[in-house]
CSV table of C-alpha atoms in Angstrom, one decimal:
chain,number,residue,atom,x,y,z
A,761,MET,CA,-17.3,14.0,0.9
A,762,ASN,CA,-14.0,15.1,1.0
A,763,ASN,CA,-12.1,12.2,2.4
A,764,ILE,CA,-8.6,13.5,1.3
A,765,THR,CA,-5.8,12.7,4.0
A,766,PRO,CA,-3.9,15.8,4.3
A,767,ASN,CA,0.1,15.6,4.4
A,768,THR,CA,0.2,12.9,2.2
A,769,ILE,CA,3.2,12.5,-0.1
A,770,ASN,CA,3.1,12.7,-4.0
A,771,ILE,CA,3.7,9.8,-6.2
A,772,PRO,CA,4.2,8.6,-9.6
A,773,ARG,CA,1.3,7.1,-11.5
A,774,TYR,CA,0.1,3.5,-10.3
A,775,PRO,CA,1.0,0.2,-12.7
A,776,PRO,CA,-1.7,0.7,-15.5
A,777,GLU,CA,-3.6,-2.7,-14.3
A,778,PHE,CA,-4.0,-1.2,-10.6
A,779,GLN,CA,-5.4,2.1,-12.5
A,780,GLN,CA,-7.8,-0.2,-14.2
A,781,ILE,CA,-9.2,-1.7,-11.0
A,782,ILE,CA,-9.5,1.4,-9.1
A,783,ASN,CA,-11.2,3.3,-12.1
A,784,ALA,CA,-13.5,0.2,-12.3
A,785,LYS,CA,-14.4,-0.4,-8.5
A,786,ASN,CA,-14.8,3.5,-8.0
A,787,GLN,CA,-17.2,3.8,-10.7
A,788,ASN,CA,-21.1,5.0,-9.3
A,789,PHE,CA,-19.3,4.6,-5.6
A,790,VAL,CA,-21.2,6.5,-3.0
A,791,GLY,CA,-21.8,6.3,0.7
A,792,ARG,CA,-19.4,4.9,3.8
A,793,GLU,CA,-18.2,8.2,5.1
A,794,PHE,CA,-18.2,6.1,8.5
A,795,VAL,CA,-15.0,4.1,6.9
A,796,PHE,CA,-13.4,6.8,5.8
A,797,SER,CA,-13.8,8.5,9.4
A,798,ALA,CA,-12.6,5.5,10.8
A,799,ILE,CA,-9.3,5.7,8.4
A,800,ASN,CA,-8.8,9.5,8.9
A,801,ASN,CA,-9.3,8.8,13.0
A,802,PHE,CA,-6.6,6.2,13.1
A,803,LEU,CA,-4.1,8.4,10.6
A,804,ASN,CA,-4.9,11.3,13.5
A,805,GLN,CA,-4.2,9.2,16.6
A,806,SER,CA,-1.6,6.8,15.1
A,807,ASP,CA,1.9,7.6,13.7
A,808,TRP,CA,2.1,4.3,12.2
A,809,GLY,CA,0.5,0.8,12.2
A,810,TYR,CA,-2.0,-1.1,10.2
A,811,PHE,CA,-5.3,-0.3,9.4
A,812,THR,CA,-7.6,-3.4,8.3
A,813,ILE,CA,-10.8,-3.3,7.1
A,814,ILE,CA,-12.6,-6.6,7.5
A,815,GLY,CA,-15.8,-7.7,6.1
A,816,GLU,CA,-18.2,-10.2,4.4
A,817,PRO,CA,-17.2,-10.9,0.6
A,818,GLY,CA,-19.2,-8.1,-1.6
A,819,ILE,CA,-19.7,-5.5,0.9
A,820,GLY,CA,-17.7,-3.3,-1.0
A,821,LYS,CA,-14.2,-3.4,0.8
A,822,SER,CA,-12.6,-3.1,-2.4
A,823,ALA,CA,-14.6,-0.1,-3.7
A,824,ILE,CA,-13.9,1.4,-0.5
A,825,LEU,CA,-9.8,1.4,-1.3
A,826,ALA,CA,-10.4,2.3,-5.2
A,827,ASP,CA,-12.5,5.5,-3.8
A,828,TYR,CA,-9.9,6.2,-1.2
A,829,VAL,CA,-6.8,5.8,-3.2
A,830,SER,CA,-8.5,8.0,-6.2
A,831,HIS,CA,-9.2,11.1,-3.5
A,832,ASN,CA,-5.6,10.3,-2.0
A,833,PRO,CA,-2.9,10.7,-4.7
A,834,GLY,CA,-0.3,10.1,-2.2
A,835,VAL,CA,-1.0,6.6,-1.2
A,836,VAL,CA,0.9,3.3,-2.5
A,837,TYR,CA,-1.8,0.7,-3.9
A,838,TYR,CA,-1.5,-2.9,-4.6
A,839,ASN,CA,-4.4,-5.3,-5.9
A,840,VAL,CA,-4.2,-9.0,-5.3
A,841,GLU,CA,-7.2,-9.9,-7.1
A,842,ILE,CA,-5.3,-9.3,-10.5
A,843,PRO,CA,-4.0,-13.1,-11.7
A,844,GLY,CA,-0.6,-13.6,-10.9
A,845,LYS,CA,-0.4,-10.7,-8.1
A,846,ASN,CA,-1.0,-12.8,-5.4
A,847,ARG,CA,2.3,-14.1,-4.5
A,848,VAL,CA,4.7,-12.3,-2.2
A,849,GLU,CA,7.4,-11.8,-5.1
A,850,GLU,CA,5.4,-10.2,-7.2
A,851,PHE,CA,4.2,-7.8,-4.4
A,852,LEU,CA,7.6,-7.2,-3.0
A,853,THR,CA,8.9,-6.1,-6.8
A,854,THR,CA,5.8,-4.0,-7.4
A,855,ILE,CA,5.6,-2.2,-3.9
A,856,CYS,CA,9.4,-1.4,-4.0
A,857,THR,CA,9.4,-0.4,-7.3
A,858,GLN,CA,6.7,2.2,-6.3
A,859,LEU,CA,8.7,3.0,-2.6
A,860,ILE,CA,12.1,3.4,-5.2
A,861,GLU,CA,10.3,5.8,-7.4
A,862,ILE,CA,8.6,7.7,-4.3
A,863,ALA,CA,12.5,7.7,-2.8
A,864,GLN,CA,13.9,9.1,-6.0
A,865,HIS,CA,11.2,11.8,-6.1
A,866,GLN,CA,12.3,12.7,-2.4
A,867,GLY,CA,15.5,13.0,-3.8
A,868,SER,CA,17.5,9.8,-2.5
A,869,LYS,CA,20.0,9.6,-5.0
A,870,ASN,CA,21.8,6.1,-3.6
A,871,LEU,CA,18.4,3.9,-4.7
A,872,THR,CA,18.5,2.2,-8.3
A,873,ALA,CA,16.0,0.2,-9.9
A,874,ASN,CA,18.1,-2.8,-9.5
A,875,PHE,CA,16.6,-4.9,-6.5
A,876,PRO,CA,19.0,-6.7,-4.2
A,877,ASP,CA,19.1,-10.5,-4.8
A,878,SER,CA,17.0,-10.9,-1.4
A,879,THR,CA,14.6,-8.2,-2.2
A,880,THR,CA,11.7,-10.8,-2.5
A,881,GLU,CA,13.1,-13.2,0.0
A,882,ASP,CA,12.0,-11.6,2.9
A,883,SER,CA,11.0,-7.8,4.2
A,884,GLY,CA,14.8,-6.7,4.3
A,885,PHE,CA,14.4,-4.3,1.1
A,886,LEU,CA,10.8,-3.1,1.8
A,887,SER,CA,12.0,-2.1,5.4
A,888,LEU,CA,15.1,-0.3,4.5
A,889,LEU,CA,13.2,1.6,1.6
A,890,LEU,CA,9.8,2.3,4.4
A,891,GLN,CA,12.7,3.7,6.7
A,892,GLN,CA,14.4,5.5,4.3
A,893,ILE,CA,10.9,7.0,3.0
A,894,SER,CA,10.2,7.4,6.3
A,895,ASN,CA,13.3,9.4,7.4
A,896,ARG,CA,12.5,12.3,4.6
A,897,LEU,CA,8.5,12.4,5.8
A,898,HIS,CA,7.9,16.0,7.0
A,899,PRO,CA,6.4,16.4,10.2
A,900,GLY,CA,2.9,15.0,10.0
A,901,GLN,CA,3.3,13.7,6.1
A,902,ARG,CA,2.5,10.1,5.9
A,903,LEU,CA,3.4,7.1,3.4
A,904,ILE,CA,0.1,5.1,2.9
A,905,ILE,CA,0.1,1.8,1.6
A,906,THR,CA,-3.1,0.0,0.8
A,907,ILE,CA,-3.5,-4.0,-0.1
A,908,ASP,CA,-6.8,-4.9,-1.6
A,909,GLY,CA,-7.9,-8.4,-1.5
A,910,CYS,CA,-5.7,-9.9,1.4
A,911,ASP,CA,-7.7,-13.1,1.4
A,912,ARG,CA,-6.3,-14.2,-1.9
A,913,ILE,CA,-2.8,-13.9,-0.6
A,914,ASP,CA,-1.0,-17.4,-1.6
A,915,ILE,CA,0.8,-18.0,1.4
A,916,ASN,CA,2.1,-21.4,0.7
A,917,ASN,CA,5.2,-20.1,-0.4
A,918,GLN,CA,6.1,-18.3,2.4
A,919,PRO,CA,7.6,-19.6,5.5
A,920,ARG,CA,5.0,-20.8,8.3
A,921,GLY,CA,4.3,-18.1,10.6
A,922,SER,CA,5.6,-15.1,8.6
A,923,ASN,CA,4.1,-12.0,7.9
A,924,ILE,CA,1.4,-12.0,4.6
A,925,PHE,CA,3.5,-11.0,1.8
A,926,TYR,CA,6.6,-10.4,4.6
A,927,LEU,CA,5.1,-7.0,5.8
A,928,PRO,CA,7.2,-5.7,8.6
A,929,ARG,CA,6.2,-6.3,12.4
A,930,TYR,CA,7.2,-2.7,13.2
A,931,LEU,CA,6.8,0.3,11.0
A,932,PRO,CA,9.1,3.2,11.1
C-alpha cells in the first residue's frame, strides 16, 4: 500500500537512535491499511490537531508509526522508549533541533541552534517554531510530528495539569 501523505515537507535525517528504531520496527511490517486510511482521512479533514493511536501493548502501534515515517519523509519522529528520552527536556531539545533544521531549510535565517534558556521549561519556544514553520508552508502542505511511546513519558517533572511534553493546546 502506498501510504505516503501528499504535501509533507522535506526534512533532514532523523537522529541515529531514532533511525535504528524505525528500521527495527519497520522490518517485516505488513497490513494495517485501515489505520493509514484513518490517518489520511484525519489529515484531509483537519487543518491542524492531534491524532492519537490508542491500543493495548504489543498490538503494533510502534510498528505502524515506524512504517508511516519510513513512507513519509516529511514527518518528524520522536521515540519515548529510548532510555533517557522520556523526559520533557530531552523531547523539547530534540524536537526543537529538528524543527530549527526544517525552518532553516525553508529559508528562515533568524534561527540558530542556540536555544533560549526557557526552551525546556514550557512550550513557548516550541510554539514559536511551529508558528514560524506553519507561516511558511504552502497551501495544503503539512508539518507532521509523531511521538511514539507516550505511555512512557515521565510527567513527574512537569507541572500538574500541563500537557504531556508541554505540547501546545492550540496548533498553528
